[in-house]
Structures are given as structure tokens and as C-alpha cells.
Coordinates of C-alpha atoms in Angstrom, one line a residue:
Chain M
M1 CA -30.3 -30.1 -2.9
K2 CA -26.6 -30.6 -2.5
I3 CA -26.2 -31.2 -6.3
I4 CA -27.9 -27.8 -6.9
T5 CA -25.5 -26.2 -4.5
Y6 CA -22.5 -27.7 -6.3
L7 CA -23.9 -26.6 -9.7
I8 CA -24.5 -23.1 -8.6
C9 CA -21.0 -22.9 -7.2
V10 CA -19.5 -24.2 -10.4
F11 CA -21.6 -21.7 -12.6
T12 CA -20.7 -18.8 -10.3
L13 CA -17.1 -19.5 -10.3
G14 CA -17.1 -20.0 -14.0
L15 CA -18.7 -16.6 -14.5
T16 CA -16.6 -14.7 -12.1
A17 CA -13.2 -16.3 -12.1
Q18 CA -10.5 -14.9 -14.4
N19 CA -8.0 -16.9 -16.4
P20 CA -5.7 -18.7 -15.9
R21 CA -7.9 -20.7 -13.4
N22 CA -6.1 -22.2 -10.5
F23 CA -8.9 -23.6 -8.3
K24 CA -7.8 -26.1 -5.7
F25 CA -9.2 -27.3 -2.4
E26 CA -7.0 -25.6 0.2
D27 CA -6.4 -26.1 3.9
S28 CA -4.4 -24.4 6.6
T29 CA -1.2 -26.0 5.5
T30 CA -1.4 -25.0 1.9
I31 CA -2.7 -21.5 2.8
N32 CA 0.2 -21.0 5.3
N33 CA 2.7 -22.3 2.7
Y34 CA 1.4 -19.8 0.2
I35 CA 1.7 -17.0 2.7
N36 CA 5.3 -17.9 3.5
E37 CA 6.3 -18.5 -0.1
Q38 CA 4.9 -15.1 -1.2
Q39 CA 6.1 -13.4 2.0
L40 CA 2.7 -11.9 2.8
A41 CA 2.5 -10.0 6.1
F42 CA -0.6 -11.9 7.2
L43 CA -1.1 -12.9 10.9
T44 CA -2.7 -16.3 11.1
E45 CA -5.1 -15.2 13.8
D46 CA -6.7 -12.7 11.4
I47 CA -7.3 -15.3 8.6
Y48 CA -10.9 -16.5 8.1
I49 CA -12.5 -18.9 5.6
L50 CA -16.0 -19.6 4.5
K51 CA -17.6 -22.1 6.8
T52 CA -19.4 -24.5 4.4
I53 CA -20.0 -25.0 0.7
E54 CA -23.5 -23.5 1.2
D55 CA -21.9 -20.4 2.6
Y56 CA -19.5 -20.3 -0.3
K57 CA -22.4 -20.6 -2.7
T58 CA -24.2 -17.7 -1.1
Y59 CA -21.1 -15.6 -0.9
T60 CA -20.0 -16.1 -4.5
S61 CA -23.5 -15.9 -6.1
E62 CA -23.9 -12.5 -4.6
G63 CA -21.0 -11.1 -6.5
N64 CA -18.6 -10.9 -3.6
L65 CA -15.8 -13.0 -5.2
V66 CA -13.6 -10.0 -6.1
S67 CA -10.1 -9.1 -5.1
P68 CA -8.2 -7.0 -4.1
V69 CA -11.0 -5.2 -2.2
I70 CA -11.8 -4.3 1.4
F71 CA -15.4 -4.3 2.7
V72 CA -15.7 -1.8 5.6
F73 CA -18.4 -2.0 8.3
N74 CA -18.9 0.5 11.2
E75 CA -19.0 -0.5 14.9
K76 CA -22.7 -1.4 14.6
G77 CA -21.8 -3.8 11.8
E78 CA -23.4 -1.6 9.0
F79 CA -21.7 -1.7 5.7
T80 CA -20.2 1.7 4.9
E81 CA -17.4 1.5 2.4
Y82 CA -15.9 -0.5 -0.4
I83 CA -12.1 0.1 -0.8
N84 CA -10.3 -0.8 -4.0
F85 CA -7.1 -0.1 -5.8
Y86 CA -8.3 3.5 -6.8
N87 CA -9.2 4.8 -3.3
A88 CA -7.0 2.6 -1.0
E89 CA -4.3 5.2 -0.3
K90 CA -6.7 8.0 0.5
K91 CA -9.1 5.8 2.6
L92 CA -6.6 3.7 4.5
S93 CA -4.2 6.5 5.3
N94 CA -6.8 8.5 7.0
L95 CA -9.6 6.6 8.7
K96 CA -11.5 9.8 9.3
R97 CA -12.3 9.8 5.6
L98 CA -14.4 6.6 5.9
R99 CA -18.0 7.3 5.4
K100 CA -20.1 7.7 8.5
K101 CA -23.4 7.0 6.7
K102 CA -24.3 3.4 6.2
S103 CA -25.0 2.0 2.8
K104 CA -28.5 0.7 2.3
N105 CA -27.8 -1.6 -0.6
S106 CA -25.3 -4.0 1.1
P107 CA -25.8 -6.6 3.8
D108 CA -24.6 -5.9 7.3
F109 CA -21.7 -7.7 9.0
K110 CA -24.2 -10.0 10.6
Y111 CA -24.6 -11.6 7.2
W112 CA -20.8 -12.3 7.0
E113 CA -20.4 -13.2 10.6
E114 CA -22.5 -16.3 10.2
K115 CA -20.6 -17.5 7.2
I116 CA -17.0 -17.4 8.3
V117 CA -14.7 -19.3 10.7
S118 CA -11.1 -18.8 11.8
L119 CA -8.6 -20.8 9.8
K120 CA -6.6 -21.3 13.0
T121 CA -9.3 -22.3 15.5
N122 CA -12.3 -23.0 13.3
Q123 CA -14.3 -20.8 15.6
V124 CA -16.9 -18.4 14.4
Y125 CA -16.1 -14.7 14.4
T126 CA -17.4 -12.7 17.2
H127 CA -18.0 -9.0 16.6
N128 CA -17.2 -6.9 19.7
Q129 CA -19.1 -3.9 18.4
T130 CA -16.5 -1.4 19.4
G131 CA -14.7 -0.5 16.2
Y132 CA -14.7 -0.6 12.4
I133 CA -14.3 -3.9 10.7
F134 CA -12.2 -4.3 7.6
V135 CA -12.8 -7.5 5.6
L136 CA -9.9 -8.0 3.2
S137 CA -10.8 -10.4 0.4
W138 CA -8.0 -12.6 -1.0
G139 CA -7.5 -16.1 -2.4
I140 CA -4.8 -18.3 -3.9
H141 CA -7.2 -19.2 -6.7
W142 CA -6.8 -15.7 -8.2
N143 CA -3.4 -16.8 -9.4
K144 CA -2.2 -13.2 -9.2
I145 CA 0.7 -12.5 -7.0
K146 CA 0.2 -8.8 -7.4
S147 CA -3.3 -9.0 -6.0
A148 CA -2.1 -10.9 -2.9
K149 CA 0.8 -8.5 -2.4
L150 CA -1.5 -5.6 -2.6
I151 CA -3.8 -7.0 0.0
S152 CA -0.7 -7.7 2.1
K153 CA 0.3 -4.0 1.8
W154 CA -3.2 -2.8 2.7
Y155 CA -3.2 -5.1 5.7
E156 CA 0.2 -3.7 6.8
V157 CA -1.2 -0.1 6.5
L158 CA -4.2 -1.2 8.7
L159 CA -1.9 -2.8 11.2
R160 CA -0.1 0.5 11.5
Q161 CA -3.5 2.3 11.9
K162 CA -4.4 -0.2 14.6
E163 CA -1.5 1.1 16.7
N164 CA -3.5 4.3 17.2
N165 CA -7.0 2.7 16.8
P166 CA -6.8 -0.5 18.7
D167 CA -10.5 -1.1 18.3
I168 CA -10.4 -1.7 14.6
Q169 CA -10.8 -5.3 13.6
L170 CA -9.1 -7.0 10.6
I171 CA -10.4 -10.0 8.8
L172 CA -8.3 -11.6 6.0
L173 CA -11.1 -13.5 4.3
N174 CA -9.6 -16.3 2.2
T175 CA -12.1 -17.1 -0.6
D176 CA -10.6 -20.4 -1.7
L177 CA -12.5 -23.7 -1.9
Q178 CA -11.8 -25.5 1.4
N179 CA -10.8 -29.1 2.0
S180 CA -12.6 -29.1 5.4
W181 CA -16.1 -28.8 3.8
D182 CA -18.2 -31.8 4.1
I183 CA -18.1 -33.0 0.4
S184 CA -16.9 -36.2 -1.1
Q185 CA -13.6 -36.5 -3.0
E186 CA -15.5 -37.4 -6.1
T187 CA -17.5 -34.2 -5.9
K188 CA -14.4 -32.2 -5.3
D189 CA -12.7 -33.7 -8.4
W190 CA -15.8 -33.0 -10.5
M191 CA -16.0 -29.4 -9.2
L192 CA -12.3 -28.7 -10.0
E193 CA -12.7 -30.2 -13.5
Q194 CA -15.6 -27.9 -14.1
V195 CA -14.3 -24.7 -12.7
N196 CA -10.8 -24.9 -14.1
N197 CA -12.0 -25.6 -17.6
P198 CA -13.9 -22.8 -19.1
E199 CA -15.2 -25.0 -21.9
N200 CA -17.1 -27.2 -19.4
I201 CA -18.8 -24.1 -17.9
R202 CA -20.0 -23.0 -21.3
D203 CA -21.2 -26.4 -22.2
N204 CA -23.2 -26.7 -19.0
Q205 CA -24.7 -23.2 -19.5
R206 CA -26.1 -24.2 -23.0
Chain D
M1 CA 22.6 43.0 25.1
K2 CA 23.1 43.9 21.5
K3 CA 24.7 40.5 20.9
T4 CA 21.8 38.6 22.4
F5 CA 19.3 40.6 20.3
I6 CA 21.3 39.8 17.1
L7 CA 21.5 36.1 18.0
S8 CA 17.7 36.0 18.7
L9 CA 17.0 37.6 15.3
L10 CA 19.4 35.2 13.6
F11 CA 17.7 32.2 15.4
C12 CA 14.2 33.5 14.3
F13 CA 15.4 33.9 10.7
L14 CA 16.8 30.4 10.6
F15 CA 13.7 28.9 12.1
I16 CA 11.5 30.6 9.5
K17 CA 13.9 29.8 6.7
L18 CA 14.2 26.1 7.4
G19 CA 10.6 25.5 8.6
I20 CA 11.4 22.1 10.0
T21 CA 8.4 20.1 10.9
Q22 CA 8.2 16.8 12.7
T23 CA 4.8 15.4 11.7
T24 CA 3.4 12.5 13.6
K25 CA 0.8 10.1 12.3
S26 CA -0.1 6.9 14.0
N27 CA 3.0 6.6 16.2
T28 CA 5.2 7.3 13.2
T29 CA 7.2 10.5 13.0
Y30 CA 7.8 11.9 9.5
N31 CA 10.7 14.1 8.9
I32 CA 9.3 16.7 6.6
T33 CA 11.1 20.0 6.1
T34 CA 9.6 23.0 4.2
L35 CA 12.3 25.3 3.0
S36 CA 13.6 27.4 0.1
I37 CA 15.9 26.2 -2.6
A38 CA 18.7 28.4 -1.2
A39 CA 18.2 26.8 2.3
L40 CA 18.2 23.3 0.8
K41 CA 21.4 24.1 -1.1
D42 CA 23.0 25.2 2.2
K43 CA 21.8 22.1 3.9
I44 CA 23.3 19.9 1.3
A45 CA 26.6 21.8 1.3
F46 CA 26.9 21.7 5.1
S47 CA 26.3 18.0 5.3
K48 CA 29.4 16.1 6.4
K49 CA 28.5 12.8 4.8
D50 CA 30.7 11.2 2.2
F51 CA 27.8 11.1 -0.3
K52 CA 24.9 13.4 -0.6
I53 CA 22.0 12.1 -2.6
V54 CA 19.4 14.5 -3.9
Y55 CA 16.4 12.6 -5.2
L56 CA 13.6 14.4 -7.1
F57 CA 10.3 13.0 -5.9
K58 CA 6.9 13.6 -7.3
Q59 CA 4.0 11.8 -5.5
Y60 CA 1.8 11.5 -8.5
C61 CA 4.5 10.6 -11.0
S62 CA 4.2 7.0 -12.1
A63 CA 8.0 6.7 -12.5
T64 CA 8.4 7.8 -8.8
Q65 CA 5.7 5.4 -7.7
Q66 CA 7.6 2.6 -9.6
G67 CA 11.1 3.5 -8.4
F68 CA 10.8 4.9 -4.9
P69 CA 9.9 1.7 -3.2
S70 CA 13.3 0.3 -4.1
V71 CA 15.0 3.4 -2.8
D72 CA 13.0 3.0 0.4
S73 CA 14.2 -0.7 0.7
L74 CA 17.8 0.4 0.2
Y75 CA 17.4 3.2 2.7
K76 CA 15.9 0.9 5.4
Q77 CA 18.5 -1.8 4.9
A78 CA 21.5 0.6 5.0
T79 CA 23.9 0.0 7.9
Q80 CA 27.0 2.1 7.1
H81 CA 25.1 5.4 6.8
N82 CA 28.0 7.3 5.1
F83 CA 25.4 9.0 2.9
E84 CA 22.7 11.6 3.4
L85 CA 19.5 11.4 1.4
F86 CA 17.5 14.5 0.5
V87 CA 14.2 13.6 -1.0
V88 CA 13.1 16.8 -2.6
T89 CA 9.5 17.5 -3.7
T90 CA 7.5 20.5 -4.7
N91 CA 4.1 19.7 -3.2
P92 CA 2.0 22.8 -2.7
K93 CA 0.9 23.5 0.8
K94 CA -2.7 22.5 0.2
K95 CA -1.5 19.0 -0.9
Q96 CA 0.7 18.4 2.1
E97 CA -1.9 16.2 3.8
E98 CA -1.9 14.1 0.7
L99 CA 1.9 13.7 0.9
L100 CA 1.6 12.7 4.5
D101 CA -1.0 10.1 3.5
H102 CA 1.3 8.9 0.8
L103 CA 4.2 8.5 3.3
F104 CA 2.0 6.7 5.8
F105 CA 0.5 4.4 3.2
N106 CA 3.9 3.4 1.9
N107 CA 5.6 3.6 5.3
Y108 CA 8.3 5.9 3.9
S109 CA 10.5 7.3 6.7
E110 CA 13.1 9.2 4.6
P111 CA 13.8 12.9 5.2
F112 CA 11.5 14.8 2.8
Y113 CA 12.2 18.4 1.8
I114 CA 9.3 20.4 0.4
I115 CA 10.5 23.4 -1.6
D116 CA 8.3 26.5 -1.0
D117 CA 9.7 28.8 -3.6
S118 CA 7.0 29.6 -6.2
F119 CA 7.9 29.9 -9.8
F120 CA 5.3 30.1 -12.5
L121 CA 7.1 28.1 -15.1
N122 CA 10.0 25.6 -15.3
F123 CA 10.1 25.0 -11.6
H124 CA 11.7 21.6 -12.0
S125 CA 14.6 22.9 -14.2
K126 CA 15.1 25.9 -11.9
L127 CA 15.3 23.6 -8.9
I128 CA 17.9 21.4 -10.6
K129 CA 20.0 24.3 -11.9
A130 CA 20.0 25.9 -8.5
I131 CA 21.2 22.8 -6.7
C132 CA 23.6 21.7 -9.4
E133 CA 25.0 24.1 -11.9
T134 CA 26.9 21.4 -13.9
C135 CA 23.9 19.0 -14.2
N136 CA 22.3 18.6 -17.6
H137 CA 18.8 19.6 -16.4
K138 CA 17.2 19.0 -19.8
D139 CA 17.8 15.3 -19.5
M140 CA 16.5 15.0 -15.9
G141 CA 13.1 14.4 -14.6
Y142 CA 11.4 13.3 -11.4
T143 CA 12.9 10.1 -10.0
D144 CA 16.3 11.3 -11.2
F145 CA 18.9 12.1 -8.6
M146 CA 22.3 13.8 -8.1
I147 CA 25.1 12.5 -6.0
F148 CA 27.6 14.9 -4.5
G149 CA 30.8 14.1 -2.7
K150 CA 31.9 15.3 0.7
D151 CA 33.6 18.3 -1.0
N152 CA 30.2 19.1 -2.7
Q153 CA 31.5 18.2 -6.2
L154 CA 29.0 16.4 -8.4
I155 CA 29.9 12.7 -8.7
L156 CA 27.0 11.9 -11.0
H157 CA 23.5 12.5 -12.0
T158 CA 21.0 10.2 -13.6
T159 CA 18.8 11.0 -16.6
Y160 CA 15.4 10.0 -17.8
Q161 CA 16.9 7.8 -20.5
Q162 CA 18.0 5.4 -17.8
S163 CA 15.7 2.7 -16.5
V164 CA 14.6 2.3 -12.9
E165 CA 16.8 -0.8 -12.6
E166 CA 19.8 1.3 -13.7
H167 CA 19.0 4.0 -11.1
I168 CA 18.7 1.4 -8.4
A169 CA 22.0 -0.3 -9.4
I170 CA 23.7 3.1 -9.0
L171 CA 22.1 3.8 -5.7
K172 CA 23.2 0.4 -4.3
T173 CA 26.8 1.6 -4.6
Y174 CA 26.1 4.6 -2.4
I175 CA 23.2 3.7 0.0
K176 CA 24.9 1.2 2.2

């Protein structure tokens, strides 16, 4: 079963990741180093990671491995909006413009809540059901400084919004492979070899 | 009595003419002034600063989007403040909310001046010519700027042939 999970992860990453590939297993030290080096405005308490490799598999295989994007959920946890480069200024500058109507085609926040833990405390996320939730997807593996800088800028806009809307909740979801997952070093090495080399992915798909 | 009446009229006239608005959004106050070209010209002339920088800003212009963040950084880092920055734009009234969104999104706190004169054609050239008779308006576009001295003499103006980097290098000499 575990082998199938690894294979699915490798295939999904191979299909969705863009070149140049830079997958590594990360931990709180490497993530914090990256944030400091790139001078990103991230507050550690808002950073979350995917809990297990199974959660990662589910997350990536459903097409969520995209950045820079923000997934927005209303106070009930219903998915309402998808913010990207094209609508970020309009949507983030005026939160009244966020759609009131829930989207039927995307899973609720409950789906996410079960799959993420705090990078700092390793605790699961608890939704207080009082304000909108903004999940900002980012990762070192994207190997694009511009993308991380953009997420950082959007995060700063939302922090300013939070001054007047203290109920809004911000989640900086790091989508990197995590060292803390319960997998052997051998498997980690194999996974990295596969996902960082597009030829291996194509060979495996044949 | 007559004097008071005249003073009141003058005050009303100035208030309408300058149309100064302090707009607040999420605990941030934006300094946006809606005024005529003539009133802007007066405001520049009456400024007592050593350097008066008039920057032509257009929210949707890619050159402005590329260059203004650096101007913003210089402005926020300035400590000497021997300059006055006039960020001039021509946003129509119906698009002022979009301008406010743009300022909030980018955290711009510079003083913005929205020109409310309406011209059918060549508004941009007319604006430059009105502010600066000696400027070569044909070589200027949005993101260009003019720098006037304390005596209101033109020190320099940039042109669209110059790069954003050249513009910023010039501004670094004045925005301190």
C-alpha cells in the first residue's frame, strides 16, 4: 500500500511540477532559512505543512499543487474563491468583493483541516468558525523566487486587512516534501531521484 | 462684516478648488487630493522644499507598475525630507476606488494628486505643458518625472528613452 502511495506521489509531482525541479525533503530549519534568505514576510505561527505522505498524495493528486494561489473559505468553512495573479489586487484590497456564495465543486475546509499541521508546533489546525480563511499555497520546490515573493506580498496585504478584520485567518501552506514524514531514507532518496528527473517519470509512465 | 464675507467666500473657493480628501482604508490614511491643473501648479510653486518632484503615475501602465515600487522604497527610506513628491494621476472619478485598492494593495503612502480637468485629447501633453513650459513633452510619458528647484526652475525631466534603472538612479540623488 505504501509503495502505491509513493508511486502516486512521484507520478503526480512529475506531471504537475515545472522545470527546473528542485524537490528536497524540508524541515522547519530549511524552511525558516529559506524565508530569511528570501526576506519573506511570513510569520512562523501561520506556516502549516501537510501532515503525512498520504495527505500529500491526496493533496497533490487532486490538482492542488499550484502556486501562487490563495484558496478562500467562508466562516462556515465552505470554499468560496480562488485568488490568483489576475484577480489578487481587486480581491485582496476589498474583502467585500469575495463571493458570498459557496462553490459546489470544491471541498470544504474540513477536507484541508484534517491534512495540515503547524510547522512550529506540529498541532493540527483548529478552525474557530468566525472569519474567512485564506490558504496561501507556497513551496521551496517551485524554485521560483518571484512566486514566493508574490505570496509574501499577498500575505502582507492580508495582514493589513486583518488590522480591521481580526477574525480572518491566514494559513501559509507549505507544499514541500517533509523530512518529518514516516518514510525511510532509502525511499526518500528514490523519490527525489524520480521527481527531480523528468526522464524517470516518463519511463515509469510507459 | 464685508471682510468676513469675502474671507468666507475665499475659503469656500479654495476648499472646492483643492478638493483635499483624506481617505482611510484599514487603518491606513491615504493622502489623495483631487484638484485642477492650475491648482496643482500653484501647489508646486508654493512648496518651500529644495526639490519638487512631479511624478506622472498611471495605475494600469506597465512601466509605472514596474518603476513605482522603487520610488516607493526611496520615499519610505528618506530621512532628510528636503523634497516634496507630487504623484500626479488622471484617474477618472469612477475609477477612484480602483486607485484606492491599488494604493492599499501596494501599501503606497505617497501624496497622490488626481487631476480633474477634462480634455478630450492629448490630456497627458497638456498636463505636462501646463506644469512645465520648458519640458519636452513629446519625449515624456507616464513614469517620467520633472524636478524643480526651490525657485521653481526646472532642474531636469526624464524621458521615455531612459530606463527604469536610470530614473531610479536620478531619484536617489533627490529623494533622501
